[in-house]
Short mmCIF file of C-alpha atoms in Angstrom, two decimals:
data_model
loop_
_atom_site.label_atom_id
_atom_site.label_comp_id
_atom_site.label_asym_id
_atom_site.label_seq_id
_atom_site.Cartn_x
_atom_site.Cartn_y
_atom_site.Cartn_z
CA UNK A 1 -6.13 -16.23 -21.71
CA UNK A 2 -7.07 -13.99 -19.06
CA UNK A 3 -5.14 -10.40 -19.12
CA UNK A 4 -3.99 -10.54 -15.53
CA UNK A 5 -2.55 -14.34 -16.69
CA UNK A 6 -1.16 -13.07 -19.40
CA UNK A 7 0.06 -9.94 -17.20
CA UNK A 8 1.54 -12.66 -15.11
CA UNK A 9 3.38 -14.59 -17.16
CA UNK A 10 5.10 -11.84 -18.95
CA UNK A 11 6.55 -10.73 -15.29
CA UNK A 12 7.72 -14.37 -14.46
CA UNK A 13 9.81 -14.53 -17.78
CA UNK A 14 11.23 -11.02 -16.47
CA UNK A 15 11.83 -12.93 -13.32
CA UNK A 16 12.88 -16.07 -14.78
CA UNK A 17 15.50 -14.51 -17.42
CA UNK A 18 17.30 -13.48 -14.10
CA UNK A 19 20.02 -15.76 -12.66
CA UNK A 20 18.17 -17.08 -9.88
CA UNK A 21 19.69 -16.27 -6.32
CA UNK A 22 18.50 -15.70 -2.30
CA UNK A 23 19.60 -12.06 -3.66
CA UNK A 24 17.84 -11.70 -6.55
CA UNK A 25 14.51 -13.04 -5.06
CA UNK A 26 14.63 -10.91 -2.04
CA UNK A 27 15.75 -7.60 -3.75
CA UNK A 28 12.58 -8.40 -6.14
CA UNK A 29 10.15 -8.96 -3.34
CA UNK A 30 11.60 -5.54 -1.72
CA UNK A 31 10.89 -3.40 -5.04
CA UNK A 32 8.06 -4.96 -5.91
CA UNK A 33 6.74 -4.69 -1.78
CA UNK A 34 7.98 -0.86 -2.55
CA UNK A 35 6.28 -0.05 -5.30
CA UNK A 36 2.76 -1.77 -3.91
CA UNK A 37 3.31 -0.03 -0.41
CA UNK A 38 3.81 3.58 -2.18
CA UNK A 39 0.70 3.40 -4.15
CA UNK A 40 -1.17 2.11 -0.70
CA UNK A 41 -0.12 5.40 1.14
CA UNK A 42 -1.56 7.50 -2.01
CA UNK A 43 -4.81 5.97 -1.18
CA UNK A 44 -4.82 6.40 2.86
CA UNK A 45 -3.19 10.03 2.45
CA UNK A 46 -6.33 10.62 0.67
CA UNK A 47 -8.26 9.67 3.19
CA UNK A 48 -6.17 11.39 5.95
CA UNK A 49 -6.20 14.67 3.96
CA UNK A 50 -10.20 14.29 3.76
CA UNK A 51 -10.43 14.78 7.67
CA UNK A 52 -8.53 17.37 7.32
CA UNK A 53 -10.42 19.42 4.52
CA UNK A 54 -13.54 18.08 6.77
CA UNK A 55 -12.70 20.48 9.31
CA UNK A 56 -11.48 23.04 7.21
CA UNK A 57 -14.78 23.18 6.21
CA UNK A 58 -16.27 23.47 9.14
CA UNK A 59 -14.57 26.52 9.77
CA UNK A 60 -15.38 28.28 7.04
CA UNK A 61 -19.05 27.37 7.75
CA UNK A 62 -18.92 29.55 11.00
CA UNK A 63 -17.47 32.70 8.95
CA UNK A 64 -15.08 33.61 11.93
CA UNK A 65 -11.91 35.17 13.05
CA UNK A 66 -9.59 32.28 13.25
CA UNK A 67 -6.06 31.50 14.84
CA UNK A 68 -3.23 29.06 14.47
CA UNK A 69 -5.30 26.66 16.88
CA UNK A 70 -8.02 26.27 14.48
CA UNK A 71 -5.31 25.00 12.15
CA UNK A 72 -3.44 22.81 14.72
CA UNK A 73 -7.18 21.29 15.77
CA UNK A 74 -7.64 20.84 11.88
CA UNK A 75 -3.89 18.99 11.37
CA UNK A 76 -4.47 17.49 14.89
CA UNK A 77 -7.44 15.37 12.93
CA UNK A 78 -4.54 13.76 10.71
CA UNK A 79 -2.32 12.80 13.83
CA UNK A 80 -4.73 12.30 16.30
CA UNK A 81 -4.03 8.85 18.34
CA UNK A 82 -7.31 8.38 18.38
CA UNK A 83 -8.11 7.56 15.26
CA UNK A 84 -6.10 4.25 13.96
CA UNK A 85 -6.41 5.05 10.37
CA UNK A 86 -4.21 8.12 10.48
CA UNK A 87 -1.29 6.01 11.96
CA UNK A 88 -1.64 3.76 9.10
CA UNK A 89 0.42 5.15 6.95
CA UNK A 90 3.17 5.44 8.67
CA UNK A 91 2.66 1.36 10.00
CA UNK A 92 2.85 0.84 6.04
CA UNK A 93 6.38 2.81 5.79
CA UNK A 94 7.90 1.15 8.48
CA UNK A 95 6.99 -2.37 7.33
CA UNK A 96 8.91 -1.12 3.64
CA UNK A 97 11.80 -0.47 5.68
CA UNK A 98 11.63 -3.54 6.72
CA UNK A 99 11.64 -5.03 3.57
CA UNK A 100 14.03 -3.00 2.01
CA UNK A 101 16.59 -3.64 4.88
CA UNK A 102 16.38 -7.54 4.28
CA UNK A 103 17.15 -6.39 0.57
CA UNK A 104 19.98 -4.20 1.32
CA UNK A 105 21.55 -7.38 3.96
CA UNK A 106 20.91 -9.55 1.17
CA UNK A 107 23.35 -7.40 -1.22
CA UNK A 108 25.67 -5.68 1.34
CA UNK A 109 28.93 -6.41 -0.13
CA UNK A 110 31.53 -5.63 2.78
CA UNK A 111 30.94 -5.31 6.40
CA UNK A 112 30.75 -1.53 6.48
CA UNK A 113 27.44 -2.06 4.16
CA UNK A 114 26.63 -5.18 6.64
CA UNK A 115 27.05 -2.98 9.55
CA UNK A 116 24.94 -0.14 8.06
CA UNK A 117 22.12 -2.24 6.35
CA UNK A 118 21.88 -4.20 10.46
CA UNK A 119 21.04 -0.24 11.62
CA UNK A 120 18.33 -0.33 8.92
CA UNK A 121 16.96 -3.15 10.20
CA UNK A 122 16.99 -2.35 13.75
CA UNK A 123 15.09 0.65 13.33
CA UNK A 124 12.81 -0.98 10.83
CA UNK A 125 11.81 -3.23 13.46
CA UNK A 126 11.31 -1.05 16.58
CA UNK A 127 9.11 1.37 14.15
CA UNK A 128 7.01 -1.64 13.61
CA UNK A 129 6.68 -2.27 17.24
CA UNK A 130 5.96 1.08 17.77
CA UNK A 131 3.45 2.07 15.15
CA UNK A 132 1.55 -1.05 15.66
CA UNK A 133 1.13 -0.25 19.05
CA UNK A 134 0.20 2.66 18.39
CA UNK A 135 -2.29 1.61 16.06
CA UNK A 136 -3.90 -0.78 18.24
CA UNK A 137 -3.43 0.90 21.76
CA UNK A 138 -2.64 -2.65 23.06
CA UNK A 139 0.75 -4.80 23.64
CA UNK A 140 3.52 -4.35 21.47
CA UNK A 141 4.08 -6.23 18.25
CA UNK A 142 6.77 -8.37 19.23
CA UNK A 143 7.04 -10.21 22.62
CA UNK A 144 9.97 -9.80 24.73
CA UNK A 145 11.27 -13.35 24.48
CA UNK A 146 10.50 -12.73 20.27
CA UNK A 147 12.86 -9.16 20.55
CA UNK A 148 15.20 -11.42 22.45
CA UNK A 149 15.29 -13.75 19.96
CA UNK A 150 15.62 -11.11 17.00
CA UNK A 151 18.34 -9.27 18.99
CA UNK A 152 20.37 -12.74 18.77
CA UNK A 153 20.29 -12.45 15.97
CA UNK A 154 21.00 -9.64 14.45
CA UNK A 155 24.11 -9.70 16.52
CA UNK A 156 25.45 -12.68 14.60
CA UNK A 157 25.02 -11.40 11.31
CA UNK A 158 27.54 -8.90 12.14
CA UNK A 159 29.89 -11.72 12.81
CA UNK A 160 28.89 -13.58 9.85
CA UNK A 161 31.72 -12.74 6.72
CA UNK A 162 30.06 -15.40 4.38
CA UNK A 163 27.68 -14.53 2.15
CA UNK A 164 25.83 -18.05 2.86
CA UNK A 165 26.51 -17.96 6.73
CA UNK A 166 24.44 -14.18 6.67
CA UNK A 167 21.64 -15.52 4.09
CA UNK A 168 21.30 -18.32 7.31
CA UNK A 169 20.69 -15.11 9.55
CA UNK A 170 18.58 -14.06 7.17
CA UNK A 171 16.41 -16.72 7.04
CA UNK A 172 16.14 -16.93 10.81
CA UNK A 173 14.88 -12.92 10.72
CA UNK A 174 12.49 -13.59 8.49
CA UNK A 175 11.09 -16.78 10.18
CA UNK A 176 11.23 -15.20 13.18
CA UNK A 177 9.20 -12.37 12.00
CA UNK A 178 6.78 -13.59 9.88
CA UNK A 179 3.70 -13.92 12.87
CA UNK A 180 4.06 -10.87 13.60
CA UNK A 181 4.13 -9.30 9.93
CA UNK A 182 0.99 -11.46 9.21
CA UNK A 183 -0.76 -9.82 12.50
CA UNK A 184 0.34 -6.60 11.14
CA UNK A 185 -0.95 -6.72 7.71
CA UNK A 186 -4.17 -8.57 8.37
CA UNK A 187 -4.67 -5.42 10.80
CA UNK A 188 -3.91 -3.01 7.97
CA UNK A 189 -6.37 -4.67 5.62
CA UNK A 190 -8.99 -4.80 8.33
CA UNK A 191 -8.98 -0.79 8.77
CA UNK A 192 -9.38 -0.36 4.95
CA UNK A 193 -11.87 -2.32 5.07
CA UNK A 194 -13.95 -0.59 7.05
CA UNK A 195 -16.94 1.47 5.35
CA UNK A 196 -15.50 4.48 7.21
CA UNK A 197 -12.53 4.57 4.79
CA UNK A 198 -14.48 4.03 1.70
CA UNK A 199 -17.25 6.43 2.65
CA UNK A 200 -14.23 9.44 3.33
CA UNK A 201 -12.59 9.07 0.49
CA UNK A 202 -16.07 8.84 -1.77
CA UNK A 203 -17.50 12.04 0.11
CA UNK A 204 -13.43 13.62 -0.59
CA UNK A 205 -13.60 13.00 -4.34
CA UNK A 206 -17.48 13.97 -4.96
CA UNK A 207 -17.20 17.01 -3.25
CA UNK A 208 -14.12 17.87 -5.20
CA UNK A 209 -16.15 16.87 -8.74
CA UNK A 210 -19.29 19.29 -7.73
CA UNK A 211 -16.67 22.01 -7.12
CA UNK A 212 -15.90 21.49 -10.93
CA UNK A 213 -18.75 21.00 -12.25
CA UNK A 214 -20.22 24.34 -10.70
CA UNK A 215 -17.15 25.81 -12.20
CA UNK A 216 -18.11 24.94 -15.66
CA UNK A 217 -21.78 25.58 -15.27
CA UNK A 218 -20.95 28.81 -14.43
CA UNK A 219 -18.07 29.94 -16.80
CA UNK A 220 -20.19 28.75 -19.89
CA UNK A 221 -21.02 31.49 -22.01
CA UNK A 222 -20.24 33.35 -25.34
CA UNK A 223 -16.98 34.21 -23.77
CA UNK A 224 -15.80 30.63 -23.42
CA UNK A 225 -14.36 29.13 -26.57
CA UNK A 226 -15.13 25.42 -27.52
CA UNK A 227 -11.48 24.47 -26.46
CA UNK A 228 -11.61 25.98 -23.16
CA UNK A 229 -14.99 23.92 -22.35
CA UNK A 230 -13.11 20.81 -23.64
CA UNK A 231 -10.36 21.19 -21.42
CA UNK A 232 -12.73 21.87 -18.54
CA UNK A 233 -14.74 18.49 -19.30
CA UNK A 234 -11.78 16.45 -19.64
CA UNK A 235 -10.72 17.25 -16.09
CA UNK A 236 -14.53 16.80 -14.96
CA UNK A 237 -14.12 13.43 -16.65
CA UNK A 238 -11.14 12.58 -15.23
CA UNK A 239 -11.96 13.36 -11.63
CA UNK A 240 -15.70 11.63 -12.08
CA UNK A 241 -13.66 8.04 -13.45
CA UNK A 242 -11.98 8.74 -10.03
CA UNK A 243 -14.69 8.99 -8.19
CA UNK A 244 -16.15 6.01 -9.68
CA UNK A 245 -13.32 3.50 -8.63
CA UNK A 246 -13.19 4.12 -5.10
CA UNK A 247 -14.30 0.48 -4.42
CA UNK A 248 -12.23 -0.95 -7.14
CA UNK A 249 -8.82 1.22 -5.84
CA UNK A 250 -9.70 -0.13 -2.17
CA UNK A 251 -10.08 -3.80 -3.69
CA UNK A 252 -6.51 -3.56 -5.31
CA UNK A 253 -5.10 -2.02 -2.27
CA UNK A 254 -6.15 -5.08 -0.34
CA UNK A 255 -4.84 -7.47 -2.93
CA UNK A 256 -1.91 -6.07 -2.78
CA UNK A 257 -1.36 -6.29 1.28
CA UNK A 258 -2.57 -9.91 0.77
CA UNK A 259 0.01 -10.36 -1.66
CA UNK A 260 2.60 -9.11 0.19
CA UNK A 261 1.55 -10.71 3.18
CA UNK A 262 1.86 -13.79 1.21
CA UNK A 263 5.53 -12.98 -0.72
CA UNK A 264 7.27 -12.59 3.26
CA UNK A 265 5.88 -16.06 4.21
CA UNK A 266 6.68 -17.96 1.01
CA UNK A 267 10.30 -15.50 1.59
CA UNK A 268 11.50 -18.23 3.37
CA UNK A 269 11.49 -20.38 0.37
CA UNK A 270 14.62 -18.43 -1.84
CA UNK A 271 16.98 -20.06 0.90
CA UNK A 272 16.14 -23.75 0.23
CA UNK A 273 18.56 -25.73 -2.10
CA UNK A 274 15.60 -26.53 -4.65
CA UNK A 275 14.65 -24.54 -7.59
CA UNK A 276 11.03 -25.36 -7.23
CA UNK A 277 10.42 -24.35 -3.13
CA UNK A 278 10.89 -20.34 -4.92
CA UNK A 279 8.01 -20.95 -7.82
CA UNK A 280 5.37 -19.83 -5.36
CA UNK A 281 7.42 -16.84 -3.84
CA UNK A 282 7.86 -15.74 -8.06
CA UNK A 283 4.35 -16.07 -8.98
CA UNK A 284 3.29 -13.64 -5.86
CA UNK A 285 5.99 -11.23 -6.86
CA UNK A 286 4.79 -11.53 -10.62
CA UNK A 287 1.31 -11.18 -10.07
CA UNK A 288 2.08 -8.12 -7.27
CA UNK A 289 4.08 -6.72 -10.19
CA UNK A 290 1.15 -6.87 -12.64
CA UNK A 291 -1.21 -5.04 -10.51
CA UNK A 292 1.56 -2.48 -9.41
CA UNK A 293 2.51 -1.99 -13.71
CA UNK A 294 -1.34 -0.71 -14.49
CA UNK A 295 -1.37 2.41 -14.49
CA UNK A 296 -5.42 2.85 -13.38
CA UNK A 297 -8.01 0.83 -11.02
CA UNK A 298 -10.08 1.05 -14.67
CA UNK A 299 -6.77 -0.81 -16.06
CA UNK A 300 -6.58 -3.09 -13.28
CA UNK A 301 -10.48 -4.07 -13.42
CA UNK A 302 -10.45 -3.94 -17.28
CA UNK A 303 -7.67 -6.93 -16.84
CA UNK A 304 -8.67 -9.05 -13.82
CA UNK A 305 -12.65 -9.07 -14.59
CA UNK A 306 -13.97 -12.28 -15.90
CA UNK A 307 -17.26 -11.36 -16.62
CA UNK A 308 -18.80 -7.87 -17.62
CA UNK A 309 -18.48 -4.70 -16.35
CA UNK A 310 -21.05 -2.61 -14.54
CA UNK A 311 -21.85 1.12 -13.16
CA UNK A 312 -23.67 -0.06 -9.74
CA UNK A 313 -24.71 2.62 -7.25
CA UNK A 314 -21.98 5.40 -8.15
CA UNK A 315 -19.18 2.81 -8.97
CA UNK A 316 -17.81 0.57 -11.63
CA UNK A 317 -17.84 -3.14 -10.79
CA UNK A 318 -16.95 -6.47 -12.33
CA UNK A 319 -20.33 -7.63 -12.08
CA UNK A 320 -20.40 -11.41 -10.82
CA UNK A 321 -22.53 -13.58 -13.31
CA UNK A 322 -23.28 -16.13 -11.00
CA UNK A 323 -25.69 -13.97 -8.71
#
């Protein structure tokens, strides 16, 4: 069997061992949508904090005086509107608080907890709105007959005492909000997609490996003891196997937006009467799960690739037998 199968089917017996409720199925997708979105952000911080370093650089090229506005102009390339991928981020954290707000209404066990976990969503959703228009620079996320709609309600979930009666409410956020959460994420996966992204982040990590390498070059010597040059090549090791599974790293990234993308559509599943409408939503959390549990994009490519291995221009690919 395939590792990522196997992977797979180890996380649905997790799942399955679980007495299976609306709650239990929509706190999963939550942690599981956590987990995926916090290793996503590593990945576009990297790329935000290469601008930054860019122009860092560039200063220290010219060899002048410089001022807090040379800073501000250098932290202004990580905020800047103008660029969509710096908002990114932030697009990603707000659609976690979404998530994470259907969780806590899911589990809110008085109305005090109702009342606060409503808030959660509330913001959650105008933060999507927001960011997403900022990321786009065009209409908002949501319509104003679809915030109407939302706003409805949201207001009767605070009425709702019954656990089954808010799970309803529930259901009708979700379905509500699903078009726009596929929008959103198919725009997300579309910027780190783009050969801009990749090309940052590849230019970030190799200029950080020659900075090592020089290093050692020019600290070897009698001086240096055969542990100290060990140490030294471990690290340069460690940072060239990063630099080497940029691609791969970018390819799990996107599987894992696609996956999630996938998990809040089939959400609407865990509030059916019949055991098998949730299968689907379970497999997608179980096989988000395996790719969030290894630990490295080696790991991950080492499990999910069916057919050999290969070191192609700079980085490690599954190498497709059929071509």
């Amino acid at each position: 069997m395939n590792k990522i199968r196997l992977s797979v089917a180890i996380a649905m017996l997790s799942i399955a061992g679980c007495k299976s409720t609306p709650v239990n199925d929509v706190q999963s997708f939550a942690d599981t949508t956590q987990t995926s979105q916090s290793q996503i952000n590593t990945l576009i911080s990297e790329y935000n904090n290469a601008a930054v370093e860019e122009k860092l650089l560039e200063i220290a090229y010219k060899n002048q005086k410089i001022s807090t506005l040379d800073l501000d102009q250098a932290q202004q390339k990580k905020l800047g509107k103008t660029e969509p991928l710096y908002t990114l981020v932030v697009m990603n954290n707000a659609l976690g608080a979404y998530v994470r707000s259907l969780s806590a209404l899911s589990t809110a066990g008085n109305q005090e907890k109702v009342e606060l976990a409503v808030g959660q969503l509330n913001s959650s959703l105008i933060n999507l709105d927001a960011n997403y228009q900022a990321l786009t620079d065009k209409e908002p996320l949501f319509s104003k007959e679809k915030n109407s709609q939302i706003a409805s309600i949201v207001a009767s979930i605070l009425q709702a005492r019954a656990e089954k009666r808010r799970n309803e409410h529930i259901e009708k956020i979700v379905t509500a909000a699903n078009p726009e959460i596929q929008i959103m994420i198919d725009k997300a996966i579309a910027l780190i997609k783009t050969r801009k992204f990749e090309a940052a982040i590849k230019d970030h990590r190799n200029e950080q490996l020659l900075v090592v390498i020089n290093d050692y070059n020019n600290s070897r010597g009698p001086r240096s003891s055969n542990e100290e040059r060990k140490e030294k090549l471990d690290r340069i090791y460690e940072m060239y196997s990063e630099k080497i599974t940029i691609t791969q790293e970018i390819k799990t990234a996107i599987k894992q937006l696609e996956l999630i993308k996938k998990g809040h559509s089939k959400l609407l599943d865990v509030f059916k009467d019949e055991e098998n409408q949730v299968k689907e939503l379970r497999t997608t959390i179980a096989y988000l799960k395996g790719i969030n549990d290894r630990q490295s994009a080696l790991e991950t490519l080492y499990s999910s690739c069916e057919s050999h291995i290969v070191l192609d221009k700079g980085q490690i690919t599954c190498k497709d037998d059929n071509h």
